[in-house]
Amino acid sequence: MSSFYLKILASNKVFFSGKADILVVPGLDGEIAIMAHHQNMAIATTIGDVRFKPEGSEEYVDAVVGIGFVYIANNRVTMIVDTAAVSYTHLRARET
């Protein structure tokens, strides 16, 4: 599967930086999936769940983010949000 460079920046940290196969973000009108070679654009995002699959991984990483935006250009995706944290439900599922 083709991948793209993904960077998720919160106001206080770099949440993720690396290659990913797919990213699903909470857009204002619903979820938006982004894959390699997506059309260049800027997308406003809202509070909600983000999931992405790092390159070479079979499992998604689930996170919760605050408001922000996603900028897509030249097979690079940058998501800038006010907060980002690993999803609590994702952590609970791994415990069982």
Coordinates of N, CA, C and O in Angstrom, one line a residue:
M1 N 0.8 -1.2 0.0 CA 0.0 0.0 0.0 C 0.9 1.2 0.0 O 1.9 1.3 0.7
S2 N 0.5 2.2 -0.7 CA 1.2 3.5 -0.8 C 1.0 4.3 0.5 O 0.0 4.2 1.1
S3 N 2.1 5.0 0.9 CA 2.0 5.8 2.1 C 2.3 7.3 1.9 O 2.7 7.7 0.8
F4 N 2.1 8.1 2.9 CA 2.3 9.5 2.9 C 2.9 9.9 4.2 O 2.9 9.2 5.2
Y5 N 3.6 11.1 4.2 CA 4.2 11.6 5.4 C 3.1 12.3 6.2 O 2.4 13.2 5.7
L6 N 2.9 12.0 7.5 CA 1.9 12.5 8.4 C 2.6 13.1 9.6 O 3.5 12.5 10.3
K7 N 2.2 14.3 9.9 CA 2.6 15.0 11.2 C 1.4 15.5 11.9 O 0.6 16.3 11.3
I8 N 1.1 15.1 13.1 CA 0.0 15.6 13.9 C 0.6 16.5 15.1 O 1.4 15.9 15.9
L9 N 0.3 17.8 15.1 CA 0.9 18.7 16.0 C -0.2 19.2 17.0 O -1.2 19.7 16.5
A10 N 0.0 19.1 18.3 CA -0.9 19.7 19.3 C -0.2 20.9 19.8 O 1.0 21.1 19.5
S11 N -0.9 21.7 20.5 CA -0.3 23.0 21.0 C 0.9 22.8 21.9 O 1.8 23.6 22.0
N12 N 1.0 21.6 22.5 CA 2.1 21.4 23.5 C 3.1 20.2 23.1 O 4.0 20.0 23.8
K13 N 2.8 19.6 21.9 CA 3.7 18.4 21.6 C 3.5 18.0 20.1 O 2.5 18.4 19.5
V14 N 4.5 17.2 19.7 CA 4.3 16.6 18.4 C 3.7 15.2 18.7 O 4.3 14.4 19.4
F15 N 2.4 15.0 18.4 CA 1.7 13.8 18.7 C 2.2 12.6 17.9 O 2.4 11.5 18.3
F16 N 2.4 12.8 16.6 CA 2.9 11.8 15.7 C 3.6 12.4 14.5 O 3.2 13.5 14.0
S17 N 4.7 11.8 14.1 CA 5.5 12.2 12.9 C 6.0 11.0 12.3 O 6.8 10.2 12.9
G18 N 5.6 10.7 11.1 CA 6.1 9.5 10.4 C 5.2 9.2 9.2 O 4.4 10.0 8.8
K19 N 5.4 8.0 8.6 CA 4.7 7.6 7.4 C 3.4 6.9 7.9 O 3.4 6.2 8.9
A20 N 2.3 7.1 7.1 CA 1.0 6.5 7.4 C 0.4 6.0 6.1 O 0.7 6.6 5.0
D21 N -0.5 5.0 6.2 CA -1.2 4.5 5.0 C -2.6 5.2 4.8 O -3.0 5.4 3.7
I22 N -3.2 5.6 5.9 CA -4.5 6.2 5.9 C -4.7 7.0 7.2 O -4.2 6.7 8.2
L23 N -5.5 8.1 7.0 CA -5.8 9.0 8.2 C -7.3 9.3 8.0 O -7.8 9.7 6.9
V24 N -8.0 9.2 9.1 CA -9.4 9.5 9.2 C -9.6 10.6 10.2 O -9.3 10.4 11.4
V25 N -10.1 11.8 9.8 CA -10.3 12.9 10.7 C -11.7 13.4 10.8 O -12.5 13.1 9.9
P26 N -12.1 14.0 11.9 CA -13.4 14.5 12.1 C -13.6 15.9 11.4 O -13.3 16.9 12.0
G27 N -14.2 15.9 10.2 CA -14.4 17.1 9.5 C -15.7 17.8 10.0 O -16.5 17.2 10.8
L28 N -16.0 19.0 9.6 CA -17.2 19.7 10.0 C -18.4 19.0 9.5 O -19.5 19.1 10.1
D29 N -18.3 18.3 8.4 CA -19.5 17.7 7.8 C -19.5 16.2 7.9 O -20.2 15.5 7.2
G30 N -18.6 15.6 8.8 CA -18.5 14.2 8.9 C -17.0 13.8 8.8 O -16.1 14.6 8.6
E31 N -16.8 12.5 8.9 CA -15.4 11.9 8.8 C -14.9 12.1 7.4 O -15.6 11.9 6.4
I32 N -13.6 12.4 7.3 CA -12.9 12.5 6.0 C -11.7 11.5 6.0 O -10.9 11.6 7.0
A33 N -11.6 10.7 5.0 CA -10.4 9.8 4.9 C -9.4 10.3 4.0 O -9.8 10.8 2.9
I34 N -8.2 10.2 4.3 CA -7.1 10.7 3.5 C -6.1 9.6 3.3 O -5.7 8.9 4.2
M35 N -5.8 9.4 2.0 CA -4.8 8.3 1.6 C -3.7 9.0 0.8 O -3.7 10.2 0.5
A36 N -2.7 8.2 0.4 CA -1.6 8.7 -0.3 C -2.0 9.4 -1.6 O -3.0 8.9 -2.2
H37 N -1.4 10.4 -2.0 CA -1.6 11.2 -3.2 C -3.0 11.8 -3.3 O -3.6 12.0 -4.3
H38 N -3.5 12.2 -2.1 CA -4.8 12.8 -2.0 C -4.7 14.2 -2.6 O -3.6 14.8 -2.6
Q39 N -5.8 14.7 -3.1 CA -5.8 16.1 -3.7 C -5.3 17.1 -2.7 O -5.7 17.0 -1.5
N40 N -4.5 18.1 -3.1 CA -4.1 19.2 -2.2 C -5.3 20.0 -1.7 O -6.1 20.4 -2.5
M41 N -5.4 20.2 -0.4 CA -6.5 21.0 0.2 C -6.2 21.3 1.7 O -5.3 20.7 2.3
A42 N -7.0 22.2 2.2 CA -7.0 22.5 3.6 C -8.4 22.1 4.1 O -9.4 22.4 3.5
I43 N -8.5 21.5 5.3 CA -9.8 21.0 5.9 C -9.9 21.5 7.3 O -8.9 21.2 8.1
A44 N -11.0 22.1 7.7 CA -11.2 22.4 9.1 C -11.7 21.2 9.8 O -12.5 20.4 9.2
T45 N -11.2 21.0 11.0 CA -11.6 19.8 11.8 C -12.3 20.2 13.1 O -12.0 21.3 13.6
T46 N -13.0 19.3 13.7 CA -13.7 19.6 14.9 C -13.2 18.6 16.0 O -12.5 17.7 15.7
I47 N -13.7 18.8 17.2 CA -13.4 17.8 18.3 C -13.9 16.5 17.9 O -15.1 16.3 17.4
G48 N -13.1 15.4 18.1 CA -13.5 14.1 17.8 C -12.4 13.1 17.7 O -11.3 13.3 18.2
D49 N -12.7 11.9 17.1 CA -11.8 10.8 17.1 C -11.0 10.9 15.7 O -11.6 11.1 14.7
V50 N -9.7 10.6 15.8 CA -8.8 10.5 14.7 C -8.3 9.1 14.7 O -8.0 8.5 15.8
R51 N -8.2 8.5 13.6 CA -7.5 7.2 13.5 C -6.6 7.2 12.3 O -6.9 7.7 11.2
F52 N -5.5 6.6 12.5 CA -4.5 6.4 11.3 C -3.8 5.1 11.5 O -3.6 4.6 12.6
K53 N -3.3 4.6 10.3 CA -2.6 3.4 10.3 C -1.1 3.7 9.9 O -0.8 4.1 8.8
P54 N -0.2 3.6 10.9 CA 1.2 3.8 10.5 C 1.7 2.8 9.5 O 1.2 1.7 9.4
E55 N 2.6 3.3 8.7 CA 3.2 2.4 7.6 C 3.7 1.1 8.2 O 4.4 1.1 9.2
G56 N 3.3 0.0 7.6 CA 3.8 -1.3 8.0 C 3.0 -1.9 9.2 O 3.3 -3.0 9.6
S57 N 2.0 -1.2 9.7 CA 1.2 -1.7 10.8 C -0.1 -2.2 10.3 O -0.6 -1.8 9.4
E58 N -0.6 -3.2 11.0 CA -1.9 -3.8 10.7 C -3.0 -3.1 11.5 O -4.2 -3.3 11.2
E59 N -2.6 -2.4 12.6 CA -3.6 -1.8 13.5 C -3.6 -0.3 13.4 O -2.6 0.3 13.2
Y60 N -4.8 0.2 13.6 CA -5.0 1.7 13.7 C -4.6 2.2 15.0 O -4.7 1.5 16.0
V61 N -4.1 3.4 15.0 CA -3.9 4.2 16.2 C -5.1 5.1 16.4 O -5.4 5.8 15.5
D62 N -5.8 5.0 17.5 CA -6.9 5.9 17.8 C -6.5 7.0 18.7 O -5.8 6.8 19.7
A63 N -7.0 8.2 18.4 CA -6.7 9.4 19.2 C -7.9 10.3 19.3 O -8.9 10.1 18.5
V64 N -7.9 11.1 20.3 CA -9.0 12.2 20.4 C -8.3 13.5 20.2 O -7.2 13.7 20.8
V65 N -8.9 14.4 19.4 CA -8.3 15.7 19.1 C -9.3 16.8 19.4 O -10.5 16.6 19.3
G66 N -8.7 18.0 19.6 CA -9.6 19.2 19.7 C -9.7 19.8 18.3 O -9.3 19.2 17.3
I67 N -10.2 21.0 18.2 CA -10.4 21.7 17.0 C -9.1 22.0 16.3 O -8.1 22.2 17.0
G68 N -9.1 22.1 15.0 CA -7.9 22.5 14.3 C -8.1 22.4 12.8 O -9.2 22.6 12.3
F69 N -7.1 22.1 12.0 CA -7.2 21.9 10.6 C -6.1 20.9 10.1 O -5.2 20.6 10.8
V70 N -6.4 20.5 8.9 CA -5.5 19.6 8.2 C -5.1 20.2 6.9 O -5.9 20.7 6.1
Y71 N -3.8 20.2 6.6 CA -3.3 20.8 5.3 C -2.6 19.6 4.6 O -1.8 18.9 5.1
I72 N -3.1 19.4 3.3 CA -2.6 18.3 2.5 C -1.9 19.0 1.2 O -2.5 19.7 0.5
A73 N -0.6 18.6 1.0 CA 0.1 19.1 -0.1 C 1.3 18.2 -0.4 O 2.0 17.8 0.5
N74 N 1.4 17.8 -1.7 CA 2.6 17.0 -2.2 C 2.8 15.7 -1.4 O 3.9 15.5 -1.0
N75 N 1.8 15.0 -1.1 CA 1.8 13.7 -0.4 C 2.3 13.9 1.0 O 2.9 13.0 1.6
R76 N 2.1 15.1 1.6 CA 2.4 15.3 3.0 C 1.2 15.9 3.7 O 0.5 16.7 3.1
V77 N 0.9 15.4 4.8 CA -0.3 15.8 5.6 C 0.1 16.3 6.9 O 0.8 15.7 7.7
T78 N -0.3 17.6 7.2 CA 0.0 18.2 8.5 C -1.3 18.5 9.2 O -2.2 19.2 8.6
M79 N -1.5 17.9 10.4 CA -2.7 18.2 11.2 C -2.3 19.0 12.4 O -1.4 18.6 13.2
I80 N -2.9 20.2 12.5 CA -2.6 21.1 13.7 C -3.9 21.2 14.5 O -4.9 21.7 14.0
V81 N -3.8 20.8 15.8 CA -5.0 20.8 16.7 C -4.6 21.4 18.0 O -3.4 21.5 18.3
D82 N -5.6 21.9 18.8 CA -5.2 22.4 20.1 C -4.8 21.4 21.1 O -4.0 21.6 21.9
T83 N -5.4 20.2 21.0 CA -5.1 19.0 21.9 C -5.1 17.7 21.2 O -5.9 17.6 20.2
A84 N -4.3 16.8 21.6 CA -4.3 15.4 21.1 C -3.9 14.5 22.1 O -2.9 14.7 22.9
A85 N -4.6 13.3 22.2 CA -4.3 12.3 23.2 C -4.7 11.0 22.7 O -5.7 10.9 21.9
V86 N -4.0 9.9 23.1 CA -4.4 8.6 22.8 C -5.8 8.3 23.3 O -6.1 8.7 24.5
S87 N -6.7 7.7 22.6 CA -8.0 7.4 23.0 C -8.1 6.5 24.2 O -7.4 5.4 24.2
Y88 N -8.8 6.8 25.2 CA -9.0 6.0 26.4 C -9.6 4.6 26.1 O -9.2 3.6 26.6
T89 N -10.6 4.6 25.2 CA -11.2 3.3 24.8 C -10.2 2.4 24.1 O -10.3 1.2 24.2
H90 N -9.3 3.1 23.3 CA -8.3 2.3 22.6 C -7.4 1.6 23.7 O -7.0 0.4 23.5
L91 N -7.0 2.3 24.7 CA -6.1 1.8 25.7 C -6.8 0.7 26.5 O -6.2 -0.4 26.8
R92 N -8.1 0.8 26.8 CA -8.9 -0.2 27.5 C -9.0 -1.5 26.7 O -8.9 -2.6 27.2
A93 N -9.2 -1.3 25.4 CA -9.3 -2.5 24.5 C -8.0 -3.3 24.5 O -8.1 -4.6 24.5
R94 N -6.9 -2.7 24.6 CA -5.6 -3.4 24.6 C -5.4 -4.1 26.0 O -4.6 -5.1 26.0
E95 N -6.0 -3.7 27.0 CA -5.8 -4.3 28.3 C -6.5 -5.7 28.4 O -6.1 -6.6 29.2
T96 N -7.6 -5.9 27.6 CA -8.3 -7.2 27.7 C -7.8 -8.2 26.8 O -7.0 -8.0 25.9

